[in-house]
Amino acid sequence: MAKGKKGKSAKKADLKSSKNDVESDIAIESLKRKAVSDEVTDNEDTLPLEQDDEDTLEILDENKALDEYEHDSSDEEDVENTIGDVPLHWYEDYDHVGYTRDACRILRGASRGEIDSFLEKVENPDFWRTVIRQTTGQEEKLTDEDVDMIVRLSQGKFATSAADPDTPWVDFFTRDVMEMPLSARPEHKRSFVPSRIEALKVAKLVDHIKRGFLKLDEEKVEKPRFYQLWGEDGSAGEMRRLYRPQPAPKLRLPGHSESYHPPLEYLPTEAERAEHERRLEETGSARPLPQLYHSLRAVPAYPEFIQERFERCLNLYLCPRKTVTKTQLSGPEELLPELPDKRDLQPYPTHCNQLYSGHKNIVRTLSVDPGGQFFASGSDDSTLRIWEISTGRCMKTVEFKEPVTAVAWNPNPKLSVVAAASGKRVYMVNHGLGDRAAAASADGVFRAPPERDDTTVRSQKVGCAWRRASEAEWAQGIRLTINISRQCKQLSWHAKGDYFATVAPDAGNTSVLIHQMSRWRSQMPFRKTQRAQAAAFHPLRPYFFVATQNHVKVFNLVKQELSKKLSGGAKWISSLAIHPRGDNVVIGSYDRRVHWFDLDLSKLPCHRLRFHGQAVRQVAFHRRYPLLASCGDDGKVMVYHARVYNDLMKNALVLPVKVLKGHSLYDDLGVLDVAFHPEQPWALSAGADGTIRLWI
Amino acid sequence: MTGSGKMKKKYASGEASWYMTRKQALDKLQVNLRDFRRLCILKGIYPREPIKRTRAQKGSTEKKTLYYKKDIQFLLHEPLIWKMWDMKARHKKIQKSKGKRDFEGAQRLNKGRPKYDLDHLVKERYPTFSDALNDLDDPLSLCSLFAIMPTVSKLSEALVSDCRRLTVEFMHYVIESRALRKAFISIKGYYFQAEVQGIAVTWVMPHHFVYMRPENVDMKVMAIFSEFYTTLLGFVNYRLYHSLNLMYPPKLALTGATPTDTCMSTRELDDERVAALNTPLARARLPDDADDADDDAELALMAAAAGEELEEVRRRRQRTRRLQRLFAGCRVFIGREVPREPMVFAIRALGGTCSWDASCAPGATYSETDETITHQLIDRAMPQGAKKYTSRYYVQPQWVFDSVNCGDLRPVQLYFPGVELPPHLSPFKEEEVTWGEYVPPDKLKLLGQLQGQLQGTEQAAAEDGVGDDPSSDEDEDQESADEKQEDEDNEESDGEEEGEDSDGDEEMEDEAAEDSAKAKMKVTPGKIEKVDDRKDKMKESKEDFWMRARMIKKKDKHRFYKLLKRKKLMQEEARLLTKKRQIVEKEMAERKRQEKKQMKKALAQT
């Protein structure tokens, strides 16, 4: 047992020595030097020896162990320490290194002081070959053989001179099968009988292969990696394809600003740089700033390159796609509707020709003489003025007590009458301009009240008082006063010039009244009307149009019934105009719109015109030309080309042709009234700035 | 009873039944998110934006990723997903045998692991070859990036070398077919545009540096993409090479080696790539007269086109012809500080030959001392003591790129070493002046249109509303100068005239003024009204525009105002750039003047 142990430890020592050969080299080197030169050495040289004495001792052991039976005695007198094969560092903290067979402690050799060791070195000639045996703690002197072996080993030779490097190698076991067995023991039966378990295993595998559970690795046929994948052009192949494929948009191509040497104007200014940095801080990403490098050599790596490619990849497989039909447009202008040449739509008023100034306050209303020579205007300065159109001269001024809110020129050329509404009264004014006969016949109407008949009773119910003008008023030109209960907003004559309608929105049921001038009587056409805004007679047939707040109602005056109700979504109708032929109606509303209704087609408007930025105040048709005008609080007069076709199924054509600007705003009011000249393509507009303009 | 069928359930038909959320798709396909990602990338499946989200999500307003149900069903019948399931099962088996310590079995299982290939996917996603060519921009750009990447754990070496090989092969094709059309050096990299069988293919090649991988970039995703892209590029290259009677995989004409054979290190590989680009390829047959095919194609085109179009086609074709032989006869020597790959590609693709110092990289075909060299690219000051050859021009590398874009060799004196280079302009910006985009004067000069443009309408359109022409201002000044004399004569009477001024004076007439006017009652000479026709016309056209804009149909209204806004932004940008340009030009002129002054001074002193 001991022998085995020793052999093991010897081997171990061998390994160890090879492991620690660097350290032992140092020790051996020093030893050798001692041996050769026999010099007096310093302390430093001895130190490594002391450190590595374990190894050297063990090598020593091996050396001894060469003689196999040398220590094969039962008593083993030379082994003093009984601790066995344990690491010696376990005893590092103690002053003993083990125990003798008698259980006495083996004390560590007392360590010599430096002076002592020096003295020893000087005195003892064998000091250099003296080592301390770790297991016993005793000093020992190396023999000549030991030293010789150490020297040989350090020189890379065999440990002993006896070893022969050229001895032939004899294999203990050979590759060749020997003819005779090493032992005479007969083989077991199972060496000759096939293994049952293996047979079972093989059977199972065979079964699996047969049944297809186990697939043998097939011989792989190497096909070329790339080949002609697509057939001839044009044959798309019968491949399944993605459902409604949407190809990814291509990446934007770089512009001049991304050049390494862009034109100088692309370089960012300080402000742009600051803005870029701010955006970068806020959002974490921003377009790269253009940069200028004076040579290609100076261009660095673009740090975001991988990031950009990665984002593109992400977009390709994560970004939801949507088909957007994009038409290539050369600009937004392409979407604009094509309008006919404006020269083909002439004549229409294009510029301001005449300015009629004289009113000292807002001009509320105006009305043109059917002959086309004069027009009347009413203003907040409580005057009615009559002007000559061509010269701009104010021909006549009639003063009232309250602002004039509505003026209407009698369409009958044989009567020189202008109706004007001021306050709660409607006045009939004989202007006396133009034909004298007309003036005389007008006076004839008003000189004496007509004979009363049964209708007077009704007119009394209506509550209108007709009164002949006083002498003072007569001198001014006023001939008749009709007292209606509320302020009249609008006046409109029937085409024949005998009947006229007044609209007083606040008057409740009597908001619309129809008056007959020749017979001095008034009547209430409807029992119930809610806040009428405007009213007008059909130019040819016995129909009567009333605009309430949201609707336009068309009444048949013969049958005395409602024949139509037009509604276009206007929130508050301000004005009403009827086409001279009577089939089309236009309304203006305070919610900035102008609606065109075709009475033959629908109750809904066929055109919605949104050209005003503010409330629309008035709309007007031209009697002869296909013209429509609207004015509003934005100070503009819009002129439209409004062609009505004879074909009933064809919608009217309405095209804006001109914006007439000139009136200035006053107190948020712009242009309050507009009217066309009866014969010429001219328009007259009354502004809140106290002027009237003629547009030709 | 008839008509009393089942009650119709909500969201059972219509848009609600077209879509599937991602979660539903994962459940249906029995794959995890990672495999689903791989499937989607390889198969080209992407989420769709529904027409109305709430309806598509069955009433839920939360934003979800929606896929077409049909797309997911399409995935379900994909052999790739079967392979993936197989792989998953196999993986489980391997794990199981490993757990049982049956390593032999595990090894056997591992050996026979199912592998997938993507050939059928390429055919399926791009049924025709032109489909594949149309979608070549992203593959080439990504592969160009991967080609210069180091092999890291996420990128297998095979993938990177594939990318390298395939991009070089494609570039070889472009060289052989003379297909390069545009080239641009941007701060991001080199952009190239080639016309491959009539389809423009644009890709970007990064500047050759080591790129740091950003933290938030998942290389795995890009690796999956490049896996598909390499397959696609391989097939495309195969087809392209065969269309030119070239062998594929390509063989170099001289050595017979494949362009990127036997390369050891990355450094060597890079050099090899460039070296390969400098060598012509071996052909399967001797090239036919390529012009014949071209002419046939052209004849067909001409038959289709007529009149002006014919002229246009002819002109374009002539330009292309000239471009293809742009560097013919040029022997270029590339200095060692100039990036070789893009330069070699651009020069060789347009008929030139090039070489470089043999000591810095392999593949050089002639040395610097060769007297037949016509141009030498140099990107630094002329080295001290170096021999300067009088037989050649020394130019900066931008000359090559500008020449390509110009379609003609640019004058070399603009590009001499040390000279302030002209700006390098992008060839991808077409002149779209209808939108009022800014076109740099350099570009206009380049096109030789500067003279015509200055007074032309296009310039006016570009600066629409920016300001009046200086010339017209001058005219006005002249007019006003003429009128000054008359004005002085009329000065005294001006005050009284105001009332009758029909020019838009809204001032109300005073009572007193009226009285005085009545009192005086005389005819005063009128003021001559200035009529500016141009201004009037402009005003009128503005008014017309406004009226037409108001007439626009409701369905177009949104788009119209969006476009209008965009146009205005563009015009604003153009205005700013014009302004900046003026400032820059002024500064330059000032600097020049200073320099001249100093020169004069220096001369005077000497």
GROMACS .gro file of N, CA, C and O in nm, chain B residues 1-7:
model
   28
  697MET      N    1  -9.182   3.067  -4.335
  697MET     CA    2  -9.210   3.201  -4.387
  697MET      C    3  -9.091   3.252  -4.466
  697MET      O    4  -8.978   3.234  -4.427
  698THR      N    5  -9.124   3.315  -4.574
  698THR     CA    6  -9.014   3.369  -4.653
  698THR      C    7  -8.972   3.503  -4.593
  698THR      O    8  -9.054   3.576  -4.540
  699GLY      N    9  -8.845   3.528  -4.604
  699GLY     CA   10  -8.795   3.659  -4.560
  699GLY      C   11  -8.767   3.666  -4.412
  699GLY      O   12  -8.716   3.766  -4.363
  700SER      N   13  -8.803   3.563  -4.338
  700SER     CA   14  -8.773   3.569  -4.195
  700SER      C   15  -8.655   3.480  -4.164
  700SER      O   16  -8.664   3.386  -4.087
  701GLY      N   17  -8.541   3.507  -4.229
  701GLY     CA   18  -8.421   3.429  -4.204
  701GLY      C   19  -8.360   3.465  -4.070
  701GLY      O   20  -8.424   3.531  -3.987
  702LYS      N   21  -8.237   3.420  -4.052
  702LYS     CA   22  -8.170   3.452  -3.926
  702LYS      C   23  -8.145   3.602  -3.920
  702LYS      O   24  -8.124   3.667  -4.022
  703MET      N   25  -8.141   3.649  -3.799
  703MET     CA   26  -8.111   3.791  -3.783
  703MET      C   27  -7.963   3.812  -3.818
  703MET      O   28  -7.879   3.731  -3.783
   0.00000   0.00000   0.00000
